[in-house]
Amino acid sequence: MILLAAVLIVASIAKNYPGNAQTLLSIGIGLLLILFGQVATAVFDMADHVLGNRAPGNAFSNAERDSASAGKG
């Protein structure tokens, strides 16, 4: 949502002040980096979720492991 607002602001500035090409280019590159970071974070979170319960030596889910170790303390 914030990214969309930023894109609209940049588009508005570009329409009103066409001479600021370098500034707009810098802002656009920054927005693309933010978007790339958000996508990369989402991909790594999904991979962590998918692989978290399938890693070798992790036969139980976190909830099962926590309940099993609660009685050992």
CSV table of C-alpha atoms in Angstrom, one decimal:
chain,number,residue,atom,x,y,z
A,1,MET,CA,0.0,0.0,0.0
A,2,ILE,CA,2.8,2.4,0.9
A,3,LEU,CA,4.6,1.4,-2.3
A,4,LEU,CA,1.5,2.3,-4.4
A,5,ALA,CA,1.2,5.7,-2.7
A,6,ALA,CA,4.9,6.3,-3.4
A,7,VAL,CA,4.4,5.4,-7.0
A,8,LEU,CA,1.5,7.8,-7.3
A,9,ILE,CA,3.5,10.6,-5.7
A,10,VAL,CA,6.4,10.0,-8.1
A,11,ALA,CA,4.0,10.1,-11.0
A,12,SER,CA,2.5,13.3,-9.8
A,13,ILE,CA,5.9,14.9,-9.5
A,14,ALA,CA,6.9,13.7,-12.9
A,15,LYS,CA,3.8,15.3,-14.4
A,16,ASN,CA,4.2,18.6,-12.7
A,17,TYR,CA,8.0,18.9,-12.8
A,18,PRO,CA,9.4,17.1,-15.9
A,19,GLY,CA,12.9,18.6,-15.4
A,20,ASN,CA,13.7,16.4,-12.3
A,21,ALA,CA,14.6,13.3,-14.3
A,22,GLN,CA,17.6,12.3,-12.1
A,23,THR,CA,15.6,12.7,-8.9
A,24,LEU,CA,12.7,10.7,-10.2
A,25,LEU,CA,15.1,8.0,-11.5
A,26,SER,CA,16.7,7.7,-8.0
A,27,ILE,CA,13.3,7.5,-6.4
A,28,GLY,CA,12.2,4.9,-8.9
A,29,ILE,CA,15.3,2.8,-8.3
A,30,GLY,CA,14.7,3.0,-4.5
A,31,LEU,CA,11.1,1.9,-5.0
A,32,LEU,CA,12.2,-1.1,-7.1
A,33,LEU,CA,14.7,-2.1,-4.4
A,34,ILE,CA,12.0,-1.9,-1.7
A,35,LEU,CA,9.7,-4.1,-3.9
A,36,PHE,CA,12.5,-6.6,-4.5
A,37,GLY,CA,13.2,-6.8,-0.8
A,38,GLN,CA,9.6,-7.4,0.0
A,39,VAL,CA,9.4,-10.2,-2.6
A,40,ALA,CA,12.6,-11.8,-1.4
A,41,THR,CA,11.4,-11.7,2.2
A,42,ALA,CA,8.1,-13.4,1.2
A,43,VAL,CA,9.9,-16.1,-0.8
A,44,PHE,CA,12.4,-16.8,2.1
A,45,ASP,CA,9.5,-16.9,4.6
A,46,MET,CA,7.6,-19.4,2.5
A,47,ALA,CA,10.7,-21.6,2.0
A,48,ASP,CA,11.4,-21.5,5.7
A,49,HIS,CA,7.8,-22.5,6.5
A,50,VAL,CA,7.8,-25.3,3.9
A,51,LEU,CA,11.3,-26.7,4.8
A,52,GLY,CA,11.0,-26.1,8.6
A,53,ASN,CA,9.1,-29.2,9.3
A,54,ARG,CA,10.9,-31.4,6.8
A,55,ALA,CA,14.5,-30.8,7.8
A,56,PRO,CA,16.4,-33.9,8.7
A,57,GLY,CA,16.3,-34.6,12.4
A,58,ASN,CA,13.1,-32.6,12.9
A,59,ALA,CA,10.5,-35.5,13.0
A,60,PHE,CA,8.0,-33.5,15.1
A,61,SER,CA,6.4,-30.1,14.5
A,62,ASN,CA,7.4,-27.3,16.9
A,63,ALA,CA,4.1,-27.7,18.9
A,64,GLU,CA,4.6,-31.5,19.2
A,65,ARG,CA,8.2,-31.0,20.2
A,66,ASP,CA,7.4,-28.4,22.8
A,67,SER,CA,4.6,-30.4,24.4
A,68,ALA,CA,6.9,-33.5,24.5
A,69,SER,CA,9.7,-31.6,26.2
A,70,ALA,CA,7.5,-29.9,28.7
A,71,GLY,CA,7.3,-33.0,30.9
A,72,LYS,CA,11.1,-33.4,30.9
A,73,GLY,CA,11.9,-30.2,32.6
